[in-house]
Short mmCIF file of C-alpha atoms in Angstrom, two decimals:
data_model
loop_
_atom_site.label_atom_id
_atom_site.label_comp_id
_atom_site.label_asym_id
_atom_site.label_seq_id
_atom_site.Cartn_x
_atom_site.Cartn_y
_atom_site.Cartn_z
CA UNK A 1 -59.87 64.04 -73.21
CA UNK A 2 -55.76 64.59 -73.52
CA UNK A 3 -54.53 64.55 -77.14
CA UNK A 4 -50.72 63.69 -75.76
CA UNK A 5 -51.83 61.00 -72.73
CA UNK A 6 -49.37 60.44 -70.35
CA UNK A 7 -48.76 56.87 -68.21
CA UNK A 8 -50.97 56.98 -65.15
CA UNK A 9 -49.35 56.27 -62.38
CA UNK A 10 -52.31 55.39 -60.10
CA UNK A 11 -51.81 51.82 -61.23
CA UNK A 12 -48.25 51.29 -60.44
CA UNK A 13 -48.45 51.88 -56.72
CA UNK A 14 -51.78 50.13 -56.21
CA UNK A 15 -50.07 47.39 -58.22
CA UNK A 16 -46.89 47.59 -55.74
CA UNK A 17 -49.14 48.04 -52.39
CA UNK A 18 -51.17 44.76 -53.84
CA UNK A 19 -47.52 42.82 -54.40
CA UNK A 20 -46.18 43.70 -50.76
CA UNK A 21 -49.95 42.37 -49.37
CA UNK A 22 -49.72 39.42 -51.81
CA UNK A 23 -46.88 37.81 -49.16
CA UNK A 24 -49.66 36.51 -46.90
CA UNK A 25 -53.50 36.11 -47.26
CA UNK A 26 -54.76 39.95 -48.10
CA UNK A 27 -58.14 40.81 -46.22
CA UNK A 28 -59.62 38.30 -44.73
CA UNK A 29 -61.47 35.96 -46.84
CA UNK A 30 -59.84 32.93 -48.22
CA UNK A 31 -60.61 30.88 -51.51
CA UNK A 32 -61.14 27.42 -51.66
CA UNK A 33 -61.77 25.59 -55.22
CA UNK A 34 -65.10 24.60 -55.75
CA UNK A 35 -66.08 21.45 -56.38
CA UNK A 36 -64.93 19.70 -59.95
CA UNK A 37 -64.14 23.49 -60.52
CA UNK A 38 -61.65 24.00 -63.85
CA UNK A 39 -59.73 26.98 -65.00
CA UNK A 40 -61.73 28.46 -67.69
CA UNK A 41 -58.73 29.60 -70.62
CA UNK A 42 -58.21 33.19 -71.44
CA UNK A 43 -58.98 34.27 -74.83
CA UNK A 44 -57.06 37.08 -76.71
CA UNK A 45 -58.97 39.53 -78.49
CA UNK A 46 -57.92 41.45 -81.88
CA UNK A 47 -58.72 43.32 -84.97
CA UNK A 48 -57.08 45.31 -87.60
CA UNK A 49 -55.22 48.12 -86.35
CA UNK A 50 -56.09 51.94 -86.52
CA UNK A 51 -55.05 55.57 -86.09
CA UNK A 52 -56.87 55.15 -82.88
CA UNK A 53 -55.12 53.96 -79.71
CA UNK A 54 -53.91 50.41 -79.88
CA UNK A 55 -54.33 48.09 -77.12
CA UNK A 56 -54.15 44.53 -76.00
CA UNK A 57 -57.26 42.48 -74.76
CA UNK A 58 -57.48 39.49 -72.45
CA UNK A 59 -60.16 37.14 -70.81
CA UNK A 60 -59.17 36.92 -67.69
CA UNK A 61 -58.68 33.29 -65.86
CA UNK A 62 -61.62 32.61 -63.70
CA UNK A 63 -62.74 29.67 -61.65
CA UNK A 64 -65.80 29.47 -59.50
CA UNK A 65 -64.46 29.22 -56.01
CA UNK A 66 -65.99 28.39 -52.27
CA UNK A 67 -65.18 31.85 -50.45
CA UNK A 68 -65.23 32.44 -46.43
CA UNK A 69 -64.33 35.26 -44.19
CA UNK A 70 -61.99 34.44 -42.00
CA UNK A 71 -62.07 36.52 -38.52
CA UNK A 72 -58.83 36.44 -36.09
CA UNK A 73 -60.90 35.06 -33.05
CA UNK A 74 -60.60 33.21 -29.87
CA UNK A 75 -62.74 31.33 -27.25
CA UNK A 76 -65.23 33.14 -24.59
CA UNK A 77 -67.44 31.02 -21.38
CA UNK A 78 -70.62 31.20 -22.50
CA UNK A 79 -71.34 32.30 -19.17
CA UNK A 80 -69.16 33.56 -16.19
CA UNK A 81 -69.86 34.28 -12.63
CA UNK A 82 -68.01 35.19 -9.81
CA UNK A 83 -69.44 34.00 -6.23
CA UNK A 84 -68.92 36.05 -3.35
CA UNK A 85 -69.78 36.31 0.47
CA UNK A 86 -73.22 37.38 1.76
CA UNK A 87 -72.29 37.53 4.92
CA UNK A 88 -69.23 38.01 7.17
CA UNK A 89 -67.80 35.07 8.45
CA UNK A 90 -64.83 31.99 8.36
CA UNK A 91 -64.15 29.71 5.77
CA UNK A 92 -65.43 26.27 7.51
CA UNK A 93 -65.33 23.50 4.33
CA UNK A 94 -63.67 23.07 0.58
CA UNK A 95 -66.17 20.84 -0.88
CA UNK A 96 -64.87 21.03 -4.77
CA UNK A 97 -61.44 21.71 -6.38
CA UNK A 98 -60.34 24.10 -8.74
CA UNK A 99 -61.30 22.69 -12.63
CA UNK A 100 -63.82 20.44 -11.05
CA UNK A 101 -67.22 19.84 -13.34
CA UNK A 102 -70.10 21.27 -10.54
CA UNK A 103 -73.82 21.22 -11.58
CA UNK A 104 -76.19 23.90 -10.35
CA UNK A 105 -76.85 23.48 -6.82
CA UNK A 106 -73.38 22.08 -5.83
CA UNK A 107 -72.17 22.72 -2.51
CA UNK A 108 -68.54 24.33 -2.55
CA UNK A 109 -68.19 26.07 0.23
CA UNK A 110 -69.09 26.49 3.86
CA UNK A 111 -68.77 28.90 6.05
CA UNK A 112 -69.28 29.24 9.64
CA UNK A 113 -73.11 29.74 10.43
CA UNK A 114 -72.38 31.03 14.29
CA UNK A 115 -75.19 31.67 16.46
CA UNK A 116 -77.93 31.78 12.94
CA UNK A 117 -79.30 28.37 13.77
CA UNK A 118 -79.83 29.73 17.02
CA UNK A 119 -81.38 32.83 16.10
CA UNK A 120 -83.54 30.42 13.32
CA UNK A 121 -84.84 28.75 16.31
CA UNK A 122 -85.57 32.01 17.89
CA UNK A 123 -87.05 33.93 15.14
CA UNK A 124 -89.42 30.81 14.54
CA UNK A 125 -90.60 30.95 18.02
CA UNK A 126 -91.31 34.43 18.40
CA UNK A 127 -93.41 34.18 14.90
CA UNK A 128 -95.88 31.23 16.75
CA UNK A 129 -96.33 33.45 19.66
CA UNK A 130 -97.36 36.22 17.39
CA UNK A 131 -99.13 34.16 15.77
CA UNK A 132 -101.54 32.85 18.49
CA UNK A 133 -101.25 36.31 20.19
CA UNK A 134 -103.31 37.58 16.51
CA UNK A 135 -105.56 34.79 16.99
CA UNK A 136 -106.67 35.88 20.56
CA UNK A 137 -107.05 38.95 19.36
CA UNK A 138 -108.93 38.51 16.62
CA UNK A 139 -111.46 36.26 18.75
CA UNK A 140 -111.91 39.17 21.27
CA UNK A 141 -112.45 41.34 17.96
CA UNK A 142 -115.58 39.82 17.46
CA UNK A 143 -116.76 39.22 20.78
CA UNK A 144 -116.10 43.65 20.41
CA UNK A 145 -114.03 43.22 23.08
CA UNK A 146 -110.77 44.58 21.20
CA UNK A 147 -110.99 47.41 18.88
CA UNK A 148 -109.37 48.12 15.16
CA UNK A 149 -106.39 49.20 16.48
CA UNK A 150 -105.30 46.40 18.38
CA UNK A 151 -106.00 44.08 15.80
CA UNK A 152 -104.04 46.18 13.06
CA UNK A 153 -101.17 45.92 16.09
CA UNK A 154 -101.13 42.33 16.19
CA UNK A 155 -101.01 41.68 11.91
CA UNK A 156 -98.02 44.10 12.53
CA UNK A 157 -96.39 41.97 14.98
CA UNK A 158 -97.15 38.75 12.90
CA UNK A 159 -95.25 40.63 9.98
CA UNK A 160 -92.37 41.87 11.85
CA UNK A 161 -91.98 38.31 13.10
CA UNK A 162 -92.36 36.59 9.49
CA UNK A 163 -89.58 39.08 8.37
CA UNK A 164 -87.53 38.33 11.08
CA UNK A 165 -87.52 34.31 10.45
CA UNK A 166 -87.37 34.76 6.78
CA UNK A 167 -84.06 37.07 7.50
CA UNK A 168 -82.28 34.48 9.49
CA UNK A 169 -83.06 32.21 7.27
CA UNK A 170 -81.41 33.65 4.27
CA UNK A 171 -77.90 34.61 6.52
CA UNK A 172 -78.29 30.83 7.01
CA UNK A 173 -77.92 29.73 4.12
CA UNK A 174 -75.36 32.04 2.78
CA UNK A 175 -72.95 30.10 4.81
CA UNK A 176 -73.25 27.63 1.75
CA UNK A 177 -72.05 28.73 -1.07
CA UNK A 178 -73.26 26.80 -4.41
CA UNK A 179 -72.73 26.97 -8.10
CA UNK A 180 -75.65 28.35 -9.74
CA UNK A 181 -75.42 26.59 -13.29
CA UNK A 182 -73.58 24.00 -14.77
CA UNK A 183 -70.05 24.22 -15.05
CA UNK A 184 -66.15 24.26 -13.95
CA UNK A 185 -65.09 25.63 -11.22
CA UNK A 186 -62.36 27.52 -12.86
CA UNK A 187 -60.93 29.50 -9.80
CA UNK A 188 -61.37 29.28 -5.90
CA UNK A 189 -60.22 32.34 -3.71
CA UNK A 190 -59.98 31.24 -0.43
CA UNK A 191 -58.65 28.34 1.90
CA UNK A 192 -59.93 26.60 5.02
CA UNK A 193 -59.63 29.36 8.03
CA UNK A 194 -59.61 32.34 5.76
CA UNK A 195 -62.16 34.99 7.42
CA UNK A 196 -64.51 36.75 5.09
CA UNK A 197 -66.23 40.63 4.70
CA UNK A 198 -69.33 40.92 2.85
CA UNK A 199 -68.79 40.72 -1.14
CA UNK A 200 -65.15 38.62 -0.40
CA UNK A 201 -64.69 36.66 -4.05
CA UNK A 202 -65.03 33.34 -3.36
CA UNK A 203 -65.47 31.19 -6.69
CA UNK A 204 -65.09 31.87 -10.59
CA UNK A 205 -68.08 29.48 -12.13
CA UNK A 206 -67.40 29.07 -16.09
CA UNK A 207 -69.99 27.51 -18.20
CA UNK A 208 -67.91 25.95 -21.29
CA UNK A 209 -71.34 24.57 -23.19
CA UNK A 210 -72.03 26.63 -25.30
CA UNK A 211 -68.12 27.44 -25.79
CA UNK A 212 -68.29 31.51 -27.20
CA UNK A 213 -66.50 32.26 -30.52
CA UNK A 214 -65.72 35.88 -30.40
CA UNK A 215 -64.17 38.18 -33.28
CA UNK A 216 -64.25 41.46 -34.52
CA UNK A 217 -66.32 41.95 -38.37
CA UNK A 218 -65.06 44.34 -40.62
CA UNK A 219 -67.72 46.94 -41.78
CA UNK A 220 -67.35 45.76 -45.11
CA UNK A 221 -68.88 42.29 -44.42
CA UNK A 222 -71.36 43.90 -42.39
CA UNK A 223 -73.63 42.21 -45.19
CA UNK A 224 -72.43 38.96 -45.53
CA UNK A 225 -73.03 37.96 -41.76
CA UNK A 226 -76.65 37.20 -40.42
CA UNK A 227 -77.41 35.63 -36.92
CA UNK A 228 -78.38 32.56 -37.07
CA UNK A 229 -76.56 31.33 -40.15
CA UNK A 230 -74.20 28.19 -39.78
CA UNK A 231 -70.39 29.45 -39.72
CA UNK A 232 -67.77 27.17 -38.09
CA UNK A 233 -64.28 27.84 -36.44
CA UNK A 234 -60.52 26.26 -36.34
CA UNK A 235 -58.21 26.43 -33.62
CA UNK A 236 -54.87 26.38 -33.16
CA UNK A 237 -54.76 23.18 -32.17
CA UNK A 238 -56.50 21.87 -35.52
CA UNK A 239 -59.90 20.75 -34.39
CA UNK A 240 -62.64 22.75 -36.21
CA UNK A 241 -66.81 23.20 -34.49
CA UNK A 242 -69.90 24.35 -36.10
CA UNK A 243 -72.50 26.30 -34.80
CA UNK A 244 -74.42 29.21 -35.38
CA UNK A 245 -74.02 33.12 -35.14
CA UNK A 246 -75.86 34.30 -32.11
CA UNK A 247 -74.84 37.57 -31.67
CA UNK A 248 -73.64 40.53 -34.48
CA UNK A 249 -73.27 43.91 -33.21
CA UNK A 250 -75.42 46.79 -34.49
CA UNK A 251 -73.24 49.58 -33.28
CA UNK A 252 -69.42 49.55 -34.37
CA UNK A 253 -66.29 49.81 -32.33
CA UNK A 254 -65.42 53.56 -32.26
CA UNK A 255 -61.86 53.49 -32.39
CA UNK A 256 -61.34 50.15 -34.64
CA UNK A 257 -65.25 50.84 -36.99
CA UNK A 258 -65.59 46.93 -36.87
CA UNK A 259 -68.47 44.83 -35.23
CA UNK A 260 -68.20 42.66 -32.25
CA UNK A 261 -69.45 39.21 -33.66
CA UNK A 262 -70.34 35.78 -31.58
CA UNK A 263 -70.32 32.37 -32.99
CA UNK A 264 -71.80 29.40 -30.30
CA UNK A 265 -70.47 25.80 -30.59
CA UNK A 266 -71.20 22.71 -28.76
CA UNK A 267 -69.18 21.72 -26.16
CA UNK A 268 -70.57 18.60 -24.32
CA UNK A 269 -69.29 17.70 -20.60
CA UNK A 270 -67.67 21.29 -21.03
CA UNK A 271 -64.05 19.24 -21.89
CA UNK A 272 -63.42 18.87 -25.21
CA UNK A 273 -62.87 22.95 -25.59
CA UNK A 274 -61.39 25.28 -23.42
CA UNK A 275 -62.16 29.00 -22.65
CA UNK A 276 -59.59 31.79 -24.42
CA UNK A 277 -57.83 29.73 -26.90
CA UNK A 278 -56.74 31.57 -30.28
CA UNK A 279 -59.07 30.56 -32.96
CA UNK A 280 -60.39 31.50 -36.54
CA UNK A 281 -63.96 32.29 -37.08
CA UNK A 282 -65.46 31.32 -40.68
CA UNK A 283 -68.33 32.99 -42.08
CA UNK A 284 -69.11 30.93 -45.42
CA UNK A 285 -69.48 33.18 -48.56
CA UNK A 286 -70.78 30.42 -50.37
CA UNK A 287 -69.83 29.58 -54.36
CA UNK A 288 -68.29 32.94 -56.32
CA UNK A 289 -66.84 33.15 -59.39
CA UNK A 290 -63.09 35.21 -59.36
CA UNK A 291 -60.66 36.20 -61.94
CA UNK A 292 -56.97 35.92 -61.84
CA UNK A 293 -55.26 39.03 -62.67
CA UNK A 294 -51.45 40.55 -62.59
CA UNK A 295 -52.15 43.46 -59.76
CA UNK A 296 -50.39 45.71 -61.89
CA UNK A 297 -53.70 46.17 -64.23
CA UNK A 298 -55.25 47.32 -60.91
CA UNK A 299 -56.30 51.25 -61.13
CA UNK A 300 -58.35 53.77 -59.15
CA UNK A 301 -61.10 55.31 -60.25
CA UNK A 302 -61.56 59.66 -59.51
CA UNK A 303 -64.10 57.61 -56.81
CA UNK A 304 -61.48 55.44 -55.15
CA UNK A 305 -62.68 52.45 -56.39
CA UNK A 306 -60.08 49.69 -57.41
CA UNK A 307 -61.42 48.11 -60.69
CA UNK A 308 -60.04 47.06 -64.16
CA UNK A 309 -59.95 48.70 -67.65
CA UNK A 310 -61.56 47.19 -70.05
CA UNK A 311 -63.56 47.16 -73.24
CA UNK A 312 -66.99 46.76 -74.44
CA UNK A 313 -68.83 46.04 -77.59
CA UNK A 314 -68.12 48.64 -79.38
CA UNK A 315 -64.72 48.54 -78.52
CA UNK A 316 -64.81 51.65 -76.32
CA UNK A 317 -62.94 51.62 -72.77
CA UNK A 318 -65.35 50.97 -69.67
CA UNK A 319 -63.86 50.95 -66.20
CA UNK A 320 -65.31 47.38 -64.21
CA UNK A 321 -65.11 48.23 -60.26
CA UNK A 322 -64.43 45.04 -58.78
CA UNK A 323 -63.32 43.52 -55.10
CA UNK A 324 -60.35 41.80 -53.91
CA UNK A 325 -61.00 38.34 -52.85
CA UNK A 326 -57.44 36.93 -52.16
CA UNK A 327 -54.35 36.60 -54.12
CA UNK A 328 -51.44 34.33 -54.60
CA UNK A 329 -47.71 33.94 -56.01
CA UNK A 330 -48.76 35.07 -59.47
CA UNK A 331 -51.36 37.16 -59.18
CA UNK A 332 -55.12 38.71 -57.57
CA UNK A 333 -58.57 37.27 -57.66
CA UNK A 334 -61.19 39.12 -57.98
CA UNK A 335 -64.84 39.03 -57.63
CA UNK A 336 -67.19 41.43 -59.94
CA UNK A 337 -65.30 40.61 -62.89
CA UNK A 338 -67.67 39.64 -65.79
CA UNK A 339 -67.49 36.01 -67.42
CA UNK A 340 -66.91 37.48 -70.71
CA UNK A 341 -64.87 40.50 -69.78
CA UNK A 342 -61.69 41.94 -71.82
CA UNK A 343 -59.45 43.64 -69.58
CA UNK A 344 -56.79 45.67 -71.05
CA UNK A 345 -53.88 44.07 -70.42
CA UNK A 346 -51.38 46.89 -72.46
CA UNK A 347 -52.15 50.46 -73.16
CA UNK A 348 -54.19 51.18 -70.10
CA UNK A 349 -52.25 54.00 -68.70
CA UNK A 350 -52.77 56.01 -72.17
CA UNK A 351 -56.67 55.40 -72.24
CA UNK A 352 -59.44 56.49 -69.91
CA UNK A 353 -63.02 55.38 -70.12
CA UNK A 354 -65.28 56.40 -73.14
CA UNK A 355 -62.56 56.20 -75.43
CA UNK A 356 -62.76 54.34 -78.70
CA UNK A 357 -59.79 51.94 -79.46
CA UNK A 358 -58.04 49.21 -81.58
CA UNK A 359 -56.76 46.41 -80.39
CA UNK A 360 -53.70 44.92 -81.34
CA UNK A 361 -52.58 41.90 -82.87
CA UNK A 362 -50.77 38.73 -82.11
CA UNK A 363 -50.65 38.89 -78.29
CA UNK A 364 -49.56 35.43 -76.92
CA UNK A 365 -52.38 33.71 -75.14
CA UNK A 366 -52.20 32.99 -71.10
CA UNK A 367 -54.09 31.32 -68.54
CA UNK A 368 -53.73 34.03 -66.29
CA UNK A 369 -54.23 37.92 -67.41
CA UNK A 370 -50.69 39.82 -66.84
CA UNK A 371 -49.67 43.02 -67.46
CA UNK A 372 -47.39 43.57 -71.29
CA UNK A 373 -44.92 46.56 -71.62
CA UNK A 374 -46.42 49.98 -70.54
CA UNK A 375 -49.26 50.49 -69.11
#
């Protein structure tokens, strides 16, 4: 321990990096008074004074408060699919427009089928004559008038036939392109006349119900977010949907160390909500009790830690790690404070922990714990 202490200065630039944050919402979880919630009033702390160090004691303000995180997010399909050509041939027939609700099995384009009816026909033809050829066959097979082979040759034929119809079949019916699940039909790539390769995009298929909420979690809410839990999410529009977390990452983002996180809401007849709109994603912290403090009492730890000094019992200085929760005009709340905690609120910079001290006398009393003279 120093017998001439000097001012740290630790506190004065996390106090001044807390004040330039303060402008806006710092972090990203935002405070909301709980219900029939009331300021609880500081109390100021003192005793006779000493040759020891002499400081000033406050209970900070604290109110028990209904916390969220809230995630910069926006709007995903819960599914999305993009049709394409089978086969190569000419755009014959629009049957949908673009935005259009289809349901699965919805006929939106055809395409020119050629000759494959034909060669339908055909391929069903040549599978009947195979067909009775096997059965000829097989009746001369046990008459042992036909041997193994031939009858292995004529199965083979019957095969090669099946394939054949079931072939022409399929290049059929790629000349009708459907949707394959409810949705809109958010895109279409091609017009009347338009001739098409194998793989040529045709349609983009969204499906809007569930509507996606998609954001990216900071590693240190990693704990606070559970799939399956209720969260709910505000757009920029001002409507706000509930649902449920389906999906939280278990690996993070490499460059950014946050984790890709999915919220599902309703969205019936796919309207109400549209696909890549900026939202905010709110994962509810529940009831938490926070302290106001003057962010120039906030100091480091030889850890990193931001916390608060403070005092104990037996009047000796502790260090309390706490978290930022939010912070306004006036001040920072913070969470990990205790109820009955008396933060040093002048004198801090000549203490450290372990030391015993006096406190001093005739401090004015405030509602919210500030910073007095040097610290």
């Amino acid at each position: 321990m120093s017998t001439s202490p000097k001012p740290s200065r630790a506190g004065y630039w996390l106090a001044a990096a807390i004040v330039i944050a303060a402008t806006g919402w710092m972090m990203s979880a935002s405070l909301e008074p709980a219900d029939n919630a009331e300021p609880l009033p500081s109390r100021l702390t003192s005793t006779e004074p000493s040759s020891l160090a002499t400081v000033a004691v406050a209970t900070p303000e604290s109110r028990m408060v209904n916390r969220t995180i809230d995630l910069s997010a926006h709007s995903e399909p819960n599914r999305t699919v993009m049709l394409k050509s089978e086969i190569r041939a000419r755009v014959l027939k629009l049957h949908k427009r673009r935005g259009e609700l289809v349901q699965a099995g919805d006929l939106l384009v055809t395409l020119d089928s050629r000759d494959w009816p034909d060669r339908v026909s055909q391929a069903k033809a040549n599978l009947h004559q195979r067909e009775i050829e096997q059965k000829s066959v097989l009746a001369l097979r046990k008459r042992g008038l036909a041997n193994e082979s031939a009858e292995a040759q004529a199965a083979t034929a019957v095969a090669n036939a099946n394939a054949d119809l079931k072939n022409a079949e399929l290049q059929l019916e790629a000349t009708k392109i459907r949707a394959p699940f409810d949705g809109v039909l958010n895109d279409r790539l091609v017009e009347v006349g338009d001739f098409l390769q194998d793989g040529a995009a045709v349609a983009e298929i969204l499906d809007l119900d569930p509507l996606v909420i998609s954001a990216q979690l900071p590693e240190q809410h990693l704990r606070h977010a559970k799939t399956g839990m209720i969260a709910s999410a505000r757009f920029a529009d001002g409507q706000e949907a509930e649902g449920r977390i389906r999906y939280l990452s278990r690996a993070a983002n490499e460059a950014t160390r946050t984790f890709r996180i999915e919220l599902e809401v309703p969205n019936p007849g796919q309207r109400e909500l549209s696909s890549g709109t900026t939202a905010k994603l709110m994962i509810p912290l529940g009831e938490q009790l926070l302290h106001h403090v003057s962010p120039a009492l906030l100091v480091l730890d030889d850890a990193g830690r931001m916390g608060l000094k403070a005092i104990n019992e037996q009047q000796q200085v502790i260090f309390l790690p706490v978290e930022l929760a939010g912070a306004d005009q006036s001040g920072a709340w913070l969470s990990g404070v205790p109820s009955d905690a008396r933060v040093i609120t002048r004198g801090q910079g000549y203490v450290e922990p372990g030391e015993t001290v006096t406190l001093a006398r005739d401090e004015p009393e405030t509602g919210s714990v500030v910073a007095n003279g040097d610290q």
